[in-house]
mmCIF file of C-alpha atoms in Angstrom:
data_model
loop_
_atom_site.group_PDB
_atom_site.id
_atom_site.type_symbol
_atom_site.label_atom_id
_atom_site.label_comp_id
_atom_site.label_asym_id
_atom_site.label_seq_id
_atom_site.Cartn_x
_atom_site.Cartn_y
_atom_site.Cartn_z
ATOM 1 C CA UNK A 13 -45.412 10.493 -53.147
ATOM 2 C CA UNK A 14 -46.029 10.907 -49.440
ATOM 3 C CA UNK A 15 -43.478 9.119 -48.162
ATOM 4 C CA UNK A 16 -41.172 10.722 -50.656
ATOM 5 C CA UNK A 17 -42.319 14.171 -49.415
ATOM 6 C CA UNK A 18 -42.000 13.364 -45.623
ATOM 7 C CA UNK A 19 -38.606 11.641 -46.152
ATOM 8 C CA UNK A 20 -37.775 15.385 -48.077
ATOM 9 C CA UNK A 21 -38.866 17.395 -45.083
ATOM 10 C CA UNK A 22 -37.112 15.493 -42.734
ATOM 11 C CA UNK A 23 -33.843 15.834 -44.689
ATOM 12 C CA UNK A 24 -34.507 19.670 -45.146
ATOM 13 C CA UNK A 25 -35.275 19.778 -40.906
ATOM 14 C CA UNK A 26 -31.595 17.952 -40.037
ATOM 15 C CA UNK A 27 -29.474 20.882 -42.754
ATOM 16 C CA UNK A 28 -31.456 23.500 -40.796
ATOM 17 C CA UNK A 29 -30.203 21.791 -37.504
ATOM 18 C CA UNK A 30 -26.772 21.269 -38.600
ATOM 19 C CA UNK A 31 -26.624 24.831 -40.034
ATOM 20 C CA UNK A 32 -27.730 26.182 -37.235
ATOM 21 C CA UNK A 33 -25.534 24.604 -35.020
ATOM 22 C CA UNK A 34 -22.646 25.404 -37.050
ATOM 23 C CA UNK A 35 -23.505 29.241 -36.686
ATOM 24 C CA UNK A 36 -24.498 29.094 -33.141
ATOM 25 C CA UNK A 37 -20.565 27.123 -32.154
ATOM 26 C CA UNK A 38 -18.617 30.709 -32.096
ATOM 27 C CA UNK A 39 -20.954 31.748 -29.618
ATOM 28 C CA UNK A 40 -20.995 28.554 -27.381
ATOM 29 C CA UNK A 41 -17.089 28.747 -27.958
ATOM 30 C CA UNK A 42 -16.753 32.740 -27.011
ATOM 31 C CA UNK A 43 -19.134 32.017 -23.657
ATOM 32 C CA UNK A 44 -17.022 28.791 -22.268
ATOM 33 C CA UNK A 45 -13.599 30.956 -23.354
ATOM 34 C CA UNK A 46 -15.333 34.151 -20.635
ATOM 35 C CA UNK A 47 -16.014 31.288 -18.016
ATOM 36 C CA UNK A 48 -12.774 29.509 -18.007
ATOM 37 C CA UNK A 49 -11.345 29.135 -14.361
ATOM 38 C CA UNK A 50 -7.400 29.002 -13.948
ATOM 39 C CA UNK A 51 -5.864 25.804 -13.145
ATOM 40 C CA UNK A 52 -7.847 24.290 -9.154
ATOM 41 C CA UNK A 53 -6.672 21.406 -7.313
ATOM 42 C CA UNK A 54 -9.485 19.758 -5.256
ATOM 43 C CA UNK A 55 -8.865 17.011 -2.712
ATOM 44 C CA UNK A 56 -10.409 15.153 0.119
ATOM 45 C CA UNK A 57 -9.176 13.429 3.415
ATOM 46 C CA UNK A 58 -10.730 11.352 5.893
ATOM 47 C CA UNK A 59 -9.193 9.866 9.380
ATOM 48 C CA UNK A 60 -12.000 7.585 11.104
ATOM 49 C CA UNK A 61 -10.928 4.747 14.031
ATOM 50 C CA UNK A 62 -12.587 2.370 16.399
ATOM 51 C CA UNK A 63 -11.165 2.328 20.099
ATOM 52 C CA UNK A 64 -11.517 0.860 23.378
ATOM 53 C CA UNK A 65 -10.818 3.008 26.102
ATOM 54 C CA UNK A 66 -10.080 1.621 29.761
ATOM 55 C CA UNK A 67 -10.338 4.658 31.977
ATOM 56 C CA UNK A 68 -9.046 4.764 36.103
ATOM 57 C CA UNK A 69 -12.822 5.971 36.898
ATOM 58 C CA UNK A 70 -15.975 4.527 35.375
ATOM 59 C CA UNK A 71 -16.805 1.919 32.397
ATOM 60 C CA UNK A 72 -14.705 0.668 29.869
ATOM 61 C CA UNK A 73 -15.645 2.780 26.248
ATOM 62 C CA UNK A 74 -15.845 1.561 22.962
ATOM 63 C CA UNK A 75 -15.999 3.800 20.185
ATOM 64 C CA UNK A 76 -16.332 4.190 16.815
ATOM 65 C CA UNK A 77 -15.444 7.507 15.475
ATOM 66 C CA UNK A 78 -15.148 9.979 12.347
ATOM 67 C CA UNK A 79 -12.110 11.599 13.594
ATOM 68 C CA UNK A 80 -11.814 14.138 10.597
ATOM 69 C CA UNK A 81 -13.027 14.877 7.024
ATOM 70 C CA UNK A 82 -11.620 17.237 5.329
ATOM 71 C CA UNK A 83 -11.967 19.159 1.502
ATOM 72 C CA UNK A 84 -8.788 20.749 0.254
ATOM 73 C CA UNK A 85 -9.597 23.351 -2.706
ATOM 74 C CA UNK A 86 -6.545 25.785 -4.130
ATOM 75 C CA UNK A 87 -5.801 27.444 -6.960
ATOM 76 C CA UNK A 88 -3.824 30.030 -8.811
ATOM 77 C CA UNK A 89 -5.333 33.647 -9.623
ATOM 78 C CA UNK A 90 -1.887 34.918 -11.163
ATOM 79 C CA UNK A 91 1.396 33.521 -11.448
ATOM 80 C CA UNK A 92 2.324 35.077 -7.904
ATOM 81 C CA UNK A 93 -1.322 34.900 -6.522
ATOM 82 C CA UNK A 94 -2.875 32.096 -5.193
ATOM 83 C CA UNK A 95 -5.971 30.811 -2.724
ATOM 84 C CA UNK A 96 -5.934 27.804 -0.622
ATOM 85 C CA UNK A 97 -9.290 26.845 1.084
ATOM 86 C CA UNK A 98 -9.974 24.008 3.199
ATOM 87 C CA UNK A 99 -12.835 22.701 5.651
ATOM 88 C CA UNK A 100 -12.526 19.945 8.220
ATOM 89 C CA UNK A 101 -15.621 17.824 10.164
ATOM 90 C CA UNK A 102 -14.782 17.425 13.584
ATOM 91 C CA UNK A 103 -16.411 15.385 15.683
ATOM 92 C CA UNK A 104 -15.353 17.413 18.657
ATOM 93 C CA UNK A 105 -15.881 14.941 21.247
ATOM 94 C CA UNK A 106 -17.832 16.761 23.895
ATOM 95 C CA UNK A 107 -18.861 19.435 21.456
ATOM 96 C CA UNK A 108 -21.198 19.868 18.744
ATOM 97 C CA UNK A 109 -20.242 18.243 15.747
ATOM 98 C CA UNK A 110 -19.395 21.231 12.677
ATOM 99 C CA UNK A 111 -17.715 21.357 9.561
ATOM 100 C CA UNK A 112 -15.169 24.319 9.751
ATOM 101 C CA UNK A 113 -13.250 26.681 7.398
ATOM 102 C CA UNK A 114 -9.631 26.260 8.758
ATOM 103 C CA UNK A 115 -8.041 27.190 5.941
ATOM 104 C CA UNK A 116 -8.714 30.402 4.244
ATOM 105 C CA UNK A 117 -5.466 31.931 2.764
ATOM 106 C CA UNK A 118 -4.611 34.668 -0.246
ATOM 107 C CA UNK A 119 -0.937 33.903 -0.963
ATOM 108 C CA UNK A 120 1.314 36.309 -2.518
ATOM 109 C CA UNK A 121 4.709 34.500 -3.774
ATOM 110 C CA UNK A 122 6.737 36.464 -5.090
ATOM 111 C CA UNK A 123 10.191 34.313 -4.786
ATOM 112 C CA UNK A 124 11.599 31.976 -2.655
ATOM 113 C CA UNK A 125 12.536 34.728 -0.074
ATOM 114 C CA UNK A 126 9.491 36.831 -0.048
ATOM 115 C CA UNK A 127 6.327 35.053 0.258
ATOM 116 C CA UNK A 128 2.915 37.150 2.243
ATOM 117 C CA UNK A 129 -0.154 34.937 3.484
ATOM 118 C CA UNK A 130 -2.965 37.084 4.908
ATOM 119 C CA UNK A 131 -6.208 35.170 6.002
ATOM 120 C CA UNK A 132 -6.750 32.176 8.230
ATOM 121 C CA UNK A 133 -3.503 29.970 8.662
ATOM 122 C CA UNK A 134 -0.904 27.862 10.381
ATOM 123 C CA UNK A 135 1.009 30.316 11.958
ATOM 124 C CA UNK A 136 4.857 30.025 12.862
ATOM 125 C CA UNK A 137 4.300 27.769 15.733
ATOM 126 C CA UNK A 138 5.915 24.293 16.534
ATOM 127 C CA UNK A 139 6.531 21.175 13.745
ATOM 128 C CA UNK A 140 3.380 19.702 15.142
ATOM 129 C CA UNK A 141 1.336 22.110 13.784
ATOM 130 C CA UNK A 142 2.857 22.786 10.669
ATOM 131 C CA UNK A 143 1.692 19.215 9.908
ATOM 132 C CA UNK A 144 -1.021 18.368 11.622
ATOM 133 C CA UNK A 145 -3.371 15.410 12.440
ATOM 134 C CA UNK A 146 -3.051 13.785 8.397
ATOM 135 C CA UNK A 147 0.731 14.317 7.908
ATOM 136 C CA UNK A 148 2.036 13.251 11.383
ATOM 137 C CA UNK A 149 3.741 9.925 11.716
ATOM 138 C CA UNK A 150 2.050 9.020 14.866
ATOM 139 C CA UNK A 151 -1.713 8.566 15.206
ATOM 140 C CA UNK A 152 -2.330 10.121 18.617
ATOM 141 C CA UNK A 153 -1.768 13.355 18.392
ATOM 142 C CA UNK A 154 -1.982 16.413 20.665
ATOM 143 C CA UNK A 155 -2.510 14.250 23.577
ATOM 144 C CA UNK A 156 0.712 14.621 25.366
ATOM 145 C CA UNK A 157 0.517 17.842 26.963
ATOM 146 C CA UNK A 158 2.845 19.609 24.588
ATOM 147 C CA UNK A 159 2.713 19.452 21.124
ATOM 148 C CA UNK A 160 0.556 22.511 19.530
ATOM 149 C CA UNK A 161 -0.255 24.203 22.626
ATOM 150 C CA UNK A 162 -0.148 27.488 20.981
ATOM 151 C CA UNK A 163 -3.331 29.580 21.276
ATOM 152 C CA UNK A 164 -5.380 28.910 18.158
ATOM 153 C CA UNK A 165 -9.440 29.604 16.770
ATOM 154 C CA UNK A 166 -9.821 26.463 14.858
ATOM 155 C CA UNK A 167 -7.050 23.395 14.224
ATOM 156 C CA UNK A 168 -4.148 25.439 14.870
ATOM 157 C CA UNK A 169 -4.923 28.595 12.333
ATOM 158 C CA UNK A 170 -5.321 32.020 13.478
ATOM 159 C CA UNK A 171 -6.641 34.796 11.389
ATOM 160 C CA UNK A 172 -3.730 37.455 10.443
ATOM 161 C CA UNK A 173 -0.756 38.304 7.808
ATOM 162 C CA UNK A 174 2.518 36.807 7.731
ATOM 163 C CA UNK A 175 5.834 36.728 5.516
ATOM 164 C CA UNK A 176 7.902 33.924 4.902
ATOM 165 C CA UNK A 177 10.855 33.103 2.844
ATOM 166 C CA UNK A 178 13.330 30.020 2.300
ATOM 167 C CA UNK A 179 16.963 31.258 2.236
ATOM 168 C CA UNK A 180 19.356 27.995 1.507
ATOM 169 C CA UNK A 181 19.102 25.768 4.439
ATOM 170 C CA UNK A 182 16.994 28.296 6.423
ATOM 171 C CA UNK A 183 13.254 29.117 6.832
ATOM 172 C CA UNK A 184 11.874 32.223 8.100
ATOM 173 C CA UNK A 185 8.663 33.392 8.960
ATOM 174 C CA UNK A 186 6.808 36.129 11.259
ATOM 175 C CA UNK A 187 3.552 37.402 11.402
ATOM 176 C CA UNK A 188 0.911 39.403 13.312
ATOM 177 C CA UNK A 189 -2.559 37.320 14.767
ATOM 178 C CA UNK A 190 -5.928 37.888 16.403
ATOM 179 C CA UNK A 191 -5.391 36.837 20.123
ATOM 180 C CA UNK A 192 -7.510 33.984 21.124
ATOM 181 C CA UNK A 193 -9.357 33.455 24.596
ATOM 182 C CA UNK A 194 -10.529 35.922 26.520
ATOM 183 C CA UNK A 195 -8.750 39.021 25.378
ATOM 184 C CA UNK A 196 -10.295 37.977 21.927
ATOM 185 C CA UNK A 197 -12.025 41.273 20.171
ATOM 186 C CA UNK A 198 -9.854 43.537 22.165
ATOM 187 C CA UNK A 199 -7.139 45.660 20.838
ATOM 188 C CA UNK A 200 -4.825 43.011 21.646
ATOM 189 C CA UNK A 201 -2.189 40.719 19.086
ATOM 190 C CA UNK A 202 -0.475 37.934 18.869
ATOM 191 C CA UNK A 203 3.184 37.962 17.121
ATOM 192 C CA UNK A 204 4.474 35.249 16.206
ATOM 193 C CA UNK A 205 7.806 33.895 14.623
ATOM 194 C CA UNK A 206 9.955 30.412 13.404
ATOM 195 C CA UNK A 207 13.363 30.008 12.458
ATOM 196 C CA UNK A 208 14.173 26.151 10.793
ATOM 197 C CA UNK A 209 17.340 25.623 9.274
ATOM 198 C CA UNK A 210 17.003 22.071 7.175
ATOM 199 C CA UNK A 211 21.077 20.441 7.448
ATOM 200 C CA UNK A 212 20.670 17.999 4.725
ATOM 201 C CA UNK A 213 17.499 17.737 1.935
ATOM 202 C CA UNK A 214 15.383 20.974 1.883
ATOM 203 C CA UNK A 215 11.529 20.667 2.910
ATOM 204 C CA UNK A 216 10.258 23.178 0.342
ATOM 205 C CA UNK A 217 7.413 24.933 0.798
ATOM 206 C CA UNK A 218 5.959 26.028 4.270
ATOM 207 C CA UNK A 219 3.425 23.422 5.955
ATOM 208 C CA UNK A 220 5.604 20.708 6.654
ATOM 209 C CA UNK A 221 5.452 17.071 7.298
ATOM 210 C CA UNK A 222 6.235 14.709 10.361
ATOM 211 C CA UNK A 223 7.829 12.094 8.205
ATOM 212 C CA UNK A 224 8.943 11.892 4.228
ATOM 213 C CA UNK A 225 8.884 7.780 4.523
ATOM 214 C CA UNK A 226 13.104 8.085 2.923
ATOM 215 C CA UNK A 227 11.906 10.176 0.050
ATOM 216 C CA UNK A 228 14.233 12.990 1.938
ATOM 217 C CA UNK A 229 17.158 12.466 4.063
ATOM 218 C CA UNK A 230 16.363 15.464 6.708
ATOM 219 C CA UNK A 231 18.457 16.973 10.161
ATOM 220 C CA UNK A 232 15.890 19.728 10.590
ATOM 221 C CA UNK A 233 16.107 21.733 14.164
ATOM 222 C CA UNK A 234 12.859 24.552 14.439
ATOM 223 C CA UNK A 235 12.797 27.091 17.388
ATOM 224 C CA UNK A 236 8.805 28.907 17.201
ATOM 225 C CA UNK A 237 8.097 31.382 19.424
ATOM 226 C CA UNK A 238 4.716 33.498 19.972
ATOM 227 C CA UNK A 239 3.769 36.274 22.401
ATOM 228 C CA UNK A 240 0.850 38.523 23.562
ATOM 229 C CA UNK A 241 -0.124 41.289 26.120
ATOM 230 C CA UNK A 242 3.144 40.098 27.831
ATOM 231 C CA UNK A 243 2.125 35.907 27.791
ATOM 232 C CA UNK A 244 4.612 33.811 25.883
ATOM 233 C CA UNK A 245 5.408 30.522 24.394
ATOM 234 C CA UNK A 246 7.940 28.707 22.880
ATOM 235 C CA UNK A 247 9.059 25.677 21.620
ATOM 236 C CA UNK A 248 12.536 23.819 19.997
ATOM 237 C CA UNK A 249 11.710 20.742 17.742
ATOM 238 C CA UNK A 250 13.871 18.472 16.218
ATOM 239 C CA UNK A 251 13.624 15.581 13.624
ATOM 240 C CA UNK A 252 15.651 13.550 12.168
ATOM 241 C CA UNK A 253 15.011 10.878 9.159
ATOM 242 C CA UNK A 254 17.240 9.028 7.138
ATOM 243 C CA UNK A 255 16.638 5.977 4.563
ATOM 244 C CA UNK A 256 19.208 3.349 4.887
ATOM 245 C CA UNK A 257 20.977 0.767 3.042
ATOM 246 C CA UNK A 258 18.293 -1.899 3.077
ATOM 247 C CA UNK A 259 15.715 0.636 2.085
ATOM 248 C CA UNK A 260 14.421 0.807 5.048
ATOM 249 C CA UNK A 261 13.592 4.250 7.070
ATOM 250 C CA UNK A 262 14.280 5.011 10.700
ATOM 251 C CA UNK A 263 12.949 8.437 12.222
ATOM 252 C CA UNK A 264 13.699 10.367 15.153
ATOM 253 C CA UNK A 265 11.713 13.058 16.182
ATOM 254 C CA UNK A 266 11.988 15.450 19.450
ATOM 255 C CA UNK A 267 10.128 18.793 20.919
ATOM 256 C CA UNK A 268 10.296 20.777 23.988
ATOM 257 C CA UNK A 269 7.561 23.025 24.749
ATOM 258 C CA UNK A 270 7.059 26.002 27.573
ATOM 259 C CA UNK A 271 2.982 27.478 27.618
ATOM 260 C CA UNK A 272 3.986 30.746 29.674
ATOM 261 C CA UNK A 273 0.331 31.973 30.315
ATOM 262 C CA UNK A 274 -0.504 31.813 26.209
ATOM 263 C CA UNK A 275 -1.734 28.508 25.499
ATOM 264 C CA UNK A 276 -1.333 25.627 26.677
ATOM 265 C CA UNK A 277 -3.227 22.337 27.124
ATOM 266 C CA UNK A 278 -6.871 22.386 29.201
ATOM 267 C CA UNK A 279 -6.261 22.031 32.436
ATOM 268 C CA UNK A 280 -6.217 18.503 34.241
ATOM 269 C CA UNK A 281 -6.508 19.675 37.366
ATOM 270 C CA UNK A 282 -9.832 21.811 36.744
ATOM 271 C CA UNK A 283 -11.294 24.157 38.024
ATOM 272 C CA UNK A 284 -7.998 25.252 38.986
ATOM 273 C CA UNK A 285 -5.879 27.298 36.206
ATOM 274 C CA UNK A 286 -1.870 26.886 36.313
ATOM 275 C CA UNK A 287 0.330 29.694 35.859
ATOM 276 C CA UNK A 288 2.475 27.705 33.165
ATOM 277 C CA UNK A 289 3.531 24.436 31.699
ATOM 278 C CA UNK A 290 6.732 22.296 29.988
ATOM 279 C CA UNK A 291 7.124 19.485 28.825
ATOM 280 C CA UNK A 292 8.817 17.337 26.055
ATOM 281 C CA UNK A 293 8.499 14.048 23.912
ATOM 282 C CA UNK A 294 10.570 11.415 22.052
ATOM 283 C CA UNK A 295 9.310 9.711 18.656
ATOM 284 C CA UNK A 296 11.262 6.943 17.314
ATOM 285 C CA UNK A 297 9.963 5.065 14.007
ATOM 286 C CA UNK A 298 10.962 2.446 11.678
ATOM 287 C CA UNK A 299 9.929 1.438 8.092
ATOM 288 C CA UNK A 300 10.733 -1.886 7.261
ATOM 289 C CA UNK A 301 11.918 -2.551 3.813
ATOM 290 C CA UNK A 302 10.137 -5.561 2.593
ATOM 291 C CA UNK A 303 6.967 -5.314 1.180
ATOM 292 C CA UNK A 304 4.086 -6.897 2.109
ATOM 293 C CA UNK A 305 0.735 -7.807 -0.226
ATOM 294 C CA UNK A 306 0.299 -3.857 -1.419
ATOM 295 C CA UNK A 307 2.407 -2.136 1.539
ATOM 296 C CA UNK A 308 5.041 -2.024 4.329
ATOM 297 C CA UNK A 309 5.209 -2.331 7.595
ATOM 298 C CA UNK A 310 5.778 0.864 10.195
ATOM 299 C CA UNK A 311 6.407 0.371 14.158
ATOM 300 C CA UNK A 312 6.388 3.606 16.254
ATOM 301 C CA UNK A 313 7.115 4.690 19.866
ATOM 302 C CA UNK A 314 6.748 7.552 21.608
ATOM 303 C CA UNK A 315 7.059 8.903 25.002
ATOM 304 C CA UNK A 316 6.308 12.278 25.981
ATOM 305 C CA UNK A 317 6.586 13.978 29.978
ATOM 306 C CA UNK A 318 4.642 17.491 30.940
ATOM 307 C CA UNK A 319 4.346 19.637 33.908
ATOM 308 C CA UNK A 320 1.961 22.247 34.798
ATOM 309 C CA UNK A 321 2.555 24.474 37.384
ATOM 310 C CA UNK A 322 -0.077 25.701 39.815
ATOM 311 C CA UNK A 323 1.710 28.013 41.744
ATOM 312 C CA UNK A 324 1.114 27.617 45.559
ATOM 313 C CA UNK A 325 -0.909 24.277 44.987
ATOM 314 C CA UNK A 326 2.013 22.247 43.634
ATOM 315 C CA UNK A 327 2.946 21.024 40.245
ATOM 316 C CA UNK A 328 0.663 17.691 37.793
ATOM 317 C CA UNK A 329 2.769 15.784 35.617
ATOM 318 C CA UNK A 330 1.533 13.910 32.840
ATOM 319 C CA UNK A 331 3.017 11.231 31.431
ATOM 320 C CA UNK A 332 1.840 9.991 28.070
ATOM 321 C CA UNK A 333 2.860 6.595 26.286
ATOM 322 C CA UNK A 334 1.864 5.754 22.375
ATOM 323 C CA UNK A 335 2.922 2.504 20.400
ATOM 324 C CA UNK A 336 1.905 2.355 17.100
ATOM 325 C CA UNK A 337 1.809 -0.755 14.184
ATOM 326 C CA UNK A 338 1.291 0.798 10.968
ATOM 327 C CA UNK A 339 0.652 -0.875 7.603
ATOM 328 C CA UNK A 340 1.494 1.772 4.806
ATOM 329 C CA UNK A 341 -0.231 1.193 1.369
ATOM 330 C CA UNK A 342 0.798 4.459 0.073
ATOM 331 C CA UNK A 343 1.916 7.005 2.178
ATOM 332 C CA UNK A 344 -0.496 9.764 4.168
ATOM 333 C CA UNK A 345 -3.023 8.636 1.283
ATOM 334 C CA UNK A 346 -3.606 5.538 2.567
ATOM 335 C CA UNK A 347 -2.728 3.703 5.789
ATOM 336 C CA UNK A 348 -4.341 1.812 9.070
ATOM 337 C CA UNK A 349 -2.596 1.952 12.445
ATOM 338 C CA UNK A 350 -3.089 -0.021 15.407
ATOM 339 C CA UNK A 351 -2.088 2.116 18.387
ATOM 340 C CA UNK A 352 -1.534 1.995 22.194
ATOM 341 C CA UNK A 353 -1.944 4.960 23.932
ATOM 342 C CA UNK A 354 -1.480 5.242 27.890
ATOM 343 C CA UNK A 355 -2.083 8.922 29.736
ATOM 344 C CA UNK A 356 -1.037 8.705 33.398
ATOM 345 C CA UNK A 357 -1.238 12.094 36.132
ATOM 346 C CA UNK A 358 0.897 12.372 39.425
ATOM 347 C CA UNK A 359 -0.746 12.866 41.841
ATOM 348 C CA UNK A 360 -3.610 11.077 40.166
ATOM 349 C CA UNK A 361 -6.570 12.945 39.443
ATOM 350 C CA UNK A 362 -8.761 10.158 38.264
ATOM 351 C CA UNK A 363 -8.124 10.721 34.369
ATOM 352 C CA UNK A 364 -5.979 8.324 33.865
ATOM 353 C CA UNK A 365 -6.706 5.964 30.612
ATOM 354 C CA UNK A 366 -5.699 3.583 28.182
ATOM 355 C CA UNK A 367 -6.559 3.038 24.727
ATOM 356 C CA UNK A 368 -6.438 0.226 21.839
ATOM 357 C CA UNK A 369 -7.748 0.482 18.632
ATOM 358 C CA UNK A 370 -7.076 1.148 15.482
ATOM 359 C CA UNK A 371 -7.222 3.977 12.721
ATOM 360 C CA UNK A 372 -7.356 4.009 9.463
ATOM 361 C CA UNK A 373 -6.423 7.317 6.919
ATOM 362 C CA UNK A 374 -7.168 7.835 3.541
ATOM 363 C CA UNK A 375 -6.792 11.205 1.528
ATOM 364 C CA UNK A 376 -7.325 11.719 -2.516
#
């Protein structure tokens, strides 16, 4: 009889459970229906290298590095409203290490034509910084003297509003900026504008890439231009990427850059400030066809000439040299490069260098 009676009330305590939880499952349903987010896309990247550094003054450096790590977050609010958020750690070299919002964006798209960003962005400045550090084809950039020397507060973005629209081959896009530097907090801004017309396949959307790897055939010419409290710069870029028969990939990519007291690189001769640089560079790449194990090979050259003007004291030009060996396993989400990169000054200042090592880049 006992066991008969406990075996009853355990029966009668599960239907009171199950009942229960069949009443309560509206509820639970109605509270996860008011907490549903919209559709978010969440990523990560991370660029990270070891190199050995030969410098014209002092000891031989070797190095091992986290060059970048970055979180990607976006999402849509509407159909036409959207967010885009993104951090990156940066070592910094010879400053403090931080993790940074660089991307902090409210996007209004309306169409094609008529698209408004206001926040903390790329601004319409030169290819090189519409694609930065994880979508260039080259591992060492922003060493040359003139690719993205446009004022910026953190990775290339500024904080502002800008429109932008695609109209057939052409892409527009203008905006108004806070002014970096010193003039930074004053009444001061920073306009800024691109034109890109795209001859063959169309690079949708308005960060761009330094390479496609023969997904798109592309003859793309870009003229940026920026200006504030009567400083300028400007810049004509170039690049040029087609797949061929054998399936392999051969790019060409150009810029020419003039930093007409806004922007710039630091200066190599320091203390002393120059009144204005130019320079330009030349990136030729090739993607051989055959695979090999679980990707293909990549070599890449580049050569790239700047000269900074110091007024009564004479003119520095920099020469910089990069050869890379890439081994692509899929693209910007995965990939290790061995790279060459020689930085020479005339007259010399006692910075010149040479580096080996190699990189490696993977993104989810």
């Amino acid at each position: 009889m006992r066991l008969e009676s406990i075996r009853f009330r355990g029966a009668a305590r599960w239907r009171a459970a199950a009942i229960g939880a069949a009443l309560a499952l509206p509820a639970s349903n109605a509270l996860a229906a008011d907490v549903t987010l919209p559709p978010i896309s969440v990523g990560a990247g991370v660029r990270s290298s070891f190199t050995h550094t030969d410098p014209d003054l002092g000891e031989d450096i070797s190095d091992f590095e986290l060059n970048s790590a970055r979180i990607y977050i976006s999402g849509k609010v509407t159909e036409n409203i959207s967010l885009m958020f993104n951090t990156d750690y940066n070592a910094g070299g010879s400053t403090p290490e931080t993790v940074r919002v660089i991307d902090a964006v409210a996007q209004f798209s309306f169409s094609d034509e008529f698209n408004i960003w206001a926040g903390r962005f790329l601004p319409p400045s030169d290819r090189a910084n519409l694609y930065g550090p994880f979508y260039a084809n080259h591992w060492g950039v922003y060493r040359d003297g003139v690719q993205d020397g446009y004022p910026f507060e953190t990775e290339g973005r500024n904080d502002g509003v800008m429109y932008w629209g695609q109209f057939g081959i052409a892409k527009i896009s203008a905006g108004a900026f806070d002014v970096q530097g010193l003039s930074k907090g004053s009444s001061d801004v920073l306009y800024a504008g691109r034109v890109q017309l795209d001859f063959w396949d169309p690079e949708s959307g308005y960060y761009l890439n330094s390479t496609y790897y023969g997904e798109k055939d592309l003859l793309a010419v870009g003229v940026a231009a920026q200006t504030a409290a009567g400083d300028n710069a400007y810049s004509v870029d170039f690049l040029l990427e087609k797949k061929l028969g054998n399936s392999g990939v051969v790019t060409v990519e150009a810029e020419y850059a003039k930093y007409d007291g806004l922007g710039g690189y630091p200066s190599p001769a320091a203390p002393f400030v120059y009144d204005s640089s130019d320079g330009y560079y030349v990136l030729g790449a090739y993607v051989f066809p055959q695979t090999v194990g679980i990707g293909k090979f990549q070599v890449l050259a580049k050569h790239g000439e700047t000269t900074y003007d110091y007024g009564p004291l004479g003119d520095v030009d920099q020469t910089t040299s990069e050869l890379n060996l890439t081994y692509l396993i899929k693209d910007f989400n995965a990939r290790v490069t061995l790279f060459y990169i020689d930085s020479s000054f005339d007259p010399n200042l006692g910075r010149d260098n040479t580096q080996i090592g190699v990189g490696l880049q993977v993104q989810i």
